[in-house]
Amino acid sequence: MFETPFTIVGNIITDPVRRRFGDQELYKFRVASNSRRRTPDGNWEPGNSLYVTVNCWGNLATGTSASLMKGDAVIVVGHVHTSEYDDKEGVRRSSIEVKASAVGPDLSRCTARVAPLPKPAAGPAAQPEPVDADDPGTDPDEAELPLSA
């Protein structure tokens, strides 16, 4: 399988969603990258925009969920692919997604403090609040987990 390396610099434009699939954690958000260009009179005008869904798994999900939120300036590195789905009306759609291998703040537009990921506790691992399996509107495998900082 061929994977296309990809880097995007932009801003997180959605409230990130944290989910658990079995023993895997996902932290998902959208990034917008907007270009600008200088006009002949010296002013700036908006250029093209690119919107990408970013998927962070495992330790990367842990680190990004503790560090980044909507509005933050980020740099994302990963592999890009097209995801196809049917919308509510049954129309086939596609979106650009990145399976991130690294995500961090864009230090040209913000400051940050770095801290290592917490080491796992020797006892039972802290688990997110359980999902009510009797609630017909909740799919336990796709339940949103509370964001923690």
mmCIF file of C-alpha atoms in Angstrom:
data_model
loop_
_atom_site.group_PDB
_atom_site.id
_atom_site.type_symbol
_atom_site.label_atom_id
_atom_site.label_comp_id
_atom_site.label_asym_id
_atom_site.label_seq_id
_atom_site.Cartn_x
_atom_site.Cartn_y
_atom_site.Cartn_z
ATOM 1 C CA MET A 1 0.000 0.000 0.000
ATOM 2 C CA PHE A 2 1.276 3.447 -0.877
ATOM 3 C CA GLU A 3 0.940 6.199 1.689
ATOM 4 C CA THR A 4 1.200 9.854 0.779
ATOM 5 C CA PRO A 5 3.227 11.927 3.283
ATOM 6 C CA PHE A 6 1.551 15.210 4.120
ATOM 7 C CA THR A 7 2.159 18.304 6.245
ATOM 8 C CA ILE A 8 -0.392 21.020 6.962
ATOM 9 C CA VAL A 9 0.042 24.266 8.891
ATOM 10 C CA GLY A 10 -3.171 25.870 10.078
ATOM 11 C CA ASN A 11 -5.681 26.275 12.894
ATOM 12 C CA ILE A 12 -7.924 23.771 14.655
ATOM 13 C CA ILE A 13 -11.413 24.892 13.630
ATOM 14 C CA THR A 14 -13.652 22.370 15.420
ATOM 15 C CA ASP A 15 -14.013 21.242 18.990
ATOM 16 C CA PRO A 16 -11.937 18.062 19.022
ATOM 17 C CA VAL A 17 -13.737 14.766 19.616
ATOM 18 C CA ARG A 18 -12.219 12.020 21.729
ATOM 19 C CA ARG A 19 -13.442 8.456 21.179
ATOM 20 C CA ARG A 20 -12.451 4.959 22.156
ATOM 21 C CA PHE A 21 -12.598 1.933 19.853
ATOM 22 C CA GLY A 22 -11.867 -1.113 21.985
ATOM 23 C CA ASP A 23 -8.487 -0.397 23.567
ATOM 24 C CA GLN A 24 -7.592 2.302 20.993
ATOM 25 C CA GLU A 25 -8.172 5.997 21.623
ATOM 26 C CA LEU A 26 -8.882 8.498 18.827
ATOM 27 C CA TYR A 27 -8.622 12.290 19.040
ATOM 28 C CA LYS A 28 -10.147 13.883 15.946
ATOM 29 C CA PHE A 29 -10.407 17.498 14.782
ATOM 30 C CA ARG A 30 -10.463 19.626 11.626
ATOM 31 C CA VAL A 31 -7.696 21.985 10.537
ATOM 32 C CA ALA A 32 -8.026 24.903 8.140
ATOM 33 C CA SER A 33 -4.999 26.189 6.255
ATOM 34 C CA ASN A 34 -5.631 29.580 4.688
ATOM 35 C CA SER A 35 -3.253 31.319 2.327
ATOM 36 C CA ARG A 36 -2.963 35.076 1.817
ATOM 37 C CA ARG A 37 -1.327 37.071 -0.899
ATOM 38 C CA ARG A 38 -0.084 40.621 -1.083
ATOM 39 C CA THR A 39 -1.778 42.846 -3.636
ATOM 40 C CA PRO A 40 0.211 45.300 -5.772
ATOM 41 C CA ASP A 41 -0.879 48.125 -3.433
ATOM 42 C CA GLY A 42 0.664 46.300 -0.431
ATOM 43 C CA ASN A 43 -2.530 45.023 1.206
ATOM 44 C CA TRP A 44 -3.239 41.376 2.022
ATOM 45 C CA GLU A 45 -6.145 39.456 0.552
ATOM 46 C CA PRO A 46 -7.372 35.941 1.291
ATOM 47 C CA GLY A 47 -6.229 33.160 -0.994
ATOM 48 C CA ASN A 48 -7.181 29.503 -1.177
ATOM 49 C CA SER A 49 -8.196 27.383 1.822
ATOM 50 C CA LEU A 50 -7.714 23.706 2.607
ATOM 51 C CA TYR A 51 -9.779 21.843 5.211
ATOM 52 C CA VAL A 52 -8.543 18.507 6.558
ATOM 53 C CA THR A 53 -9.802 16.079 9.215
ATOM 54 C CA VAL A 54 -6.935 14.981 11.486
ATOM 55 C CA ASN A 55 -7.017 11.593 13.243
ATOM 56 C CA CYS A 56 -4.628 11.042 16.163
ATOM 57 C CA TRP A 57 -4.301 7.544 17.660
ATOM 58 C CA GLY A 58 -2.605 6.073 20.752
ATOM 59 C CA ASN A 59 0.001 8.198 22.544
ATOM 60 C CA LEU A 60 -0.514 10.960 19.992
ATOM 61 C CA ALA A 61 -4.212 11.084 20.972
ATOM 62 C CA THR A 62 -3.181 11.346 24.623
ATOM 63 C CA GLY A 63 -0.695 14.139 23.996
ATOM 64 C CA THR A 64 -2.861 16.195 21.665
ATOM 65 C CA SER A 65 -5.972 15.890 23.849
ATOM 66 C CA ALA A 66 -3.988 17.245 26.813
ATOM 67 C CA SER A 67 -2.418 20.065 24.806
ATOM 68 C CA LEU A 68 -4.491 21.361 21.900
ATOM 69 C CA MET A 69 -7.983 22.757 21.397
ATOM 70 C CA LYS A 70 -10.145 24.685 18.961
ATOM 71 C CA GLY A 71 -8.438 27.850 17.738
ATOM 72 C CA ASP A 72 -4.874 26.632 18.313
ATOM 73 C CA ALA A 73 -2.253 27.111 15.592
ATOM 74 C CA VAL A 74 -0.818 23.694 14.684
ATOM 75 C CA ILE A 75 1.524 21.813 12.400
ATOM 76 C CA VAL A 76 0.349 18.305 11.479
ATOM 77 C CA VAL A 77 2.471 15.618 9.806
ATOM 78 C CA GLY A 78 1.026 12.323 8.651
ATOM 79 C CA HIS A 79 -0.364 10.391 5.720
ATOM 80 C CA VAL A 80 -3.253 11.792 3.702
ATOM 81 C CA HIS A 81 -6.139 9.846 2.207
ATOM 82 C CA THR A 82 -9.656 10.397 0.944
ATOM 83 C CA SER A 83 -12.515 9.107 3.070
ATOM 84 C CA GLU A 84 -15.805 8.386 1.319
ATOM 85 C CA TYR A 85 -19.189 8.228 3.025
ATOM 86 C CA ASP A 86 -22.915 8.657 2.419
ATOM 87 C CA ASP A 87 -24.455 11.794 3.927
ATOM 88 C CA LYS A 88 -27.888 11.965 5.621
ATOM 89 C CA GLU A 89 -29.601 12.273 2.252
ATOM 90 C CA GLY A 90 -27.756 9.250 0.877
ATOM 91 C CA VAL A 91 -25.463 11.322 -1.356
ATOM 92 C CA ARG A 92 -21.926 9.942 -1.754
ATOM 93 C CA ARG A 93 -19.354 12.428 -0.414
ATOM 94 C CA SER A 94 -15.641 12.469 0.264
ATOM 95 C CA SER A 95 -13.335 14.296 2.624
ATOM 96 C CA ILE A 96 -9.583 14.644 3.039
ATOM 97 C CA GLU A 97 -8.240 12.974 6.184
ATOM 98 C CA VAL A 98 -4.803 12.680 7.736
ATOM 99 C CA LYS A 99 -3.647 9.836 9.952
ATOM 100 C CA ALA A 100 -1.296 11.975 12.009
ATOM 101 C CA SER A 101 2.140 10.782 13.059
ATOM 102 C CA ALA A 102 3.069 14.092 14.737
ATOM 103 C CA VAL A 103 1.096 17.167 15.825
ATOM 104 C CA GLY A 104 2.369 20.229 17.593
ATOM 105 C CA PRO A 105 1.762 23.912 18.148
ATOM 106 C CA ASP A 106 2.967 26.296 15.443
ATOM 107 C CA LEU A 107 5.571 28.168 17.485
ATOM 108 C CA SER A 108 5.715 30.969 14.931
ATOM 109 C CA ARG A 109 2.231 31.931 16.125
ATOM 110 C CA CYS A 110 2.134 30.859 19.785
ATOM 111 C CA THR A 111 4.250 29.724 22.732
ATOM 112 C CA ALA A 112 4.132 26.353 24.474
ATOM 113 C CA ARG A 113 5.547 24.472 27.442
ATOM 114 C CA VAL A 114 6.626 20.886 26.890
ATOM 115 C CA ALA A 115 5.923 18.085 29.372
ATOM 116 C CA PRO A 116 6.409 14.333 28.888
ATOM 117 C CA LEU A 117 3.363 12.085 28.692
ATOM 118 C CA PRO A 118 2.405 10.680 32.096
ATOM 119 C CA LYS A 119 3.663 7.172 32.753
ATOM 120 C CA PRO A 120 0.953 4.509 33.189
ATOM 121 C CA ALA A 121 0.011 3.865 36.820
ATOM 122 C CA ALA A 122 0.939 0.508 38.370
ATOM 123 C CA GLY A 123 -2.701 -0.121 39.354
ATOM 124 C CA PRO A 124 -5.742 -0.301 37.128
ATOM 125 C CA ALA A 125 -5.615 2.255 34.342
ATOM 126 C CA ALA A 126 -7.875 5.263 34.608
ATOM 127 C CA GLN A 127 -10.823 4.636 32.340
ATOM 128 C CA PRO A 128 -13.243 7.143 30.854
ATOM 129 C CA GLU A 129 -16.752 7.220 32.233
ATOM 130 C CA PRO A 130 -18.746 4.236 31.001
ATOM 131 C CA VAL A 131 -21.386 4.700 28.335
ATOM 132 C CA ASP A 132 -24.967 3.711 29.196
ATOM 133 C CA ALA A 133 -25.436 0.624 27.001
ATOM 134 C CA ASP A 134 -29.207 0.798 27.554
ATOM 135 C CA ASP A 135 -29.381 4.205 25.887
ATOM 136 C CA PRO A 136 -30.501 3.411 22.317
ATOM 137 C CA GLY A 137 -28.970 6.647 21.025
ATOM 138 C CA THR A 138 -25.464 5.715 22.119
ATOM 139 C CA ASP A 139 -23.123 3.395 20.254
ATOM 140 C CA PRO A 140 -20.642 2.280 22.961
ATOM 141 C CA ASP A 141 -17.870 1.786 20.397
ATOM 142 C CA GLU A 142 -18.194 5.357 19.151
ATOM 143 C CA ALA A 143 -19.046 7.180 22.370
ATOM 144 C CA GLU A 144 -17.427 10.560 22.809
ATOM 145 C CA LEU A 145 -15.121 10.716 25.794
ATOM 146 C CA PRO A 146 -14.776 13.820 27.933
ATOM 147 C CA LEU A 147 -11.787 15.957 27.065
ATOM 148 C CA SER A 148 -9.266 16.319 29.857
ATOM 149 C CA ALA A 149 -6.431 18.752 30.101
#
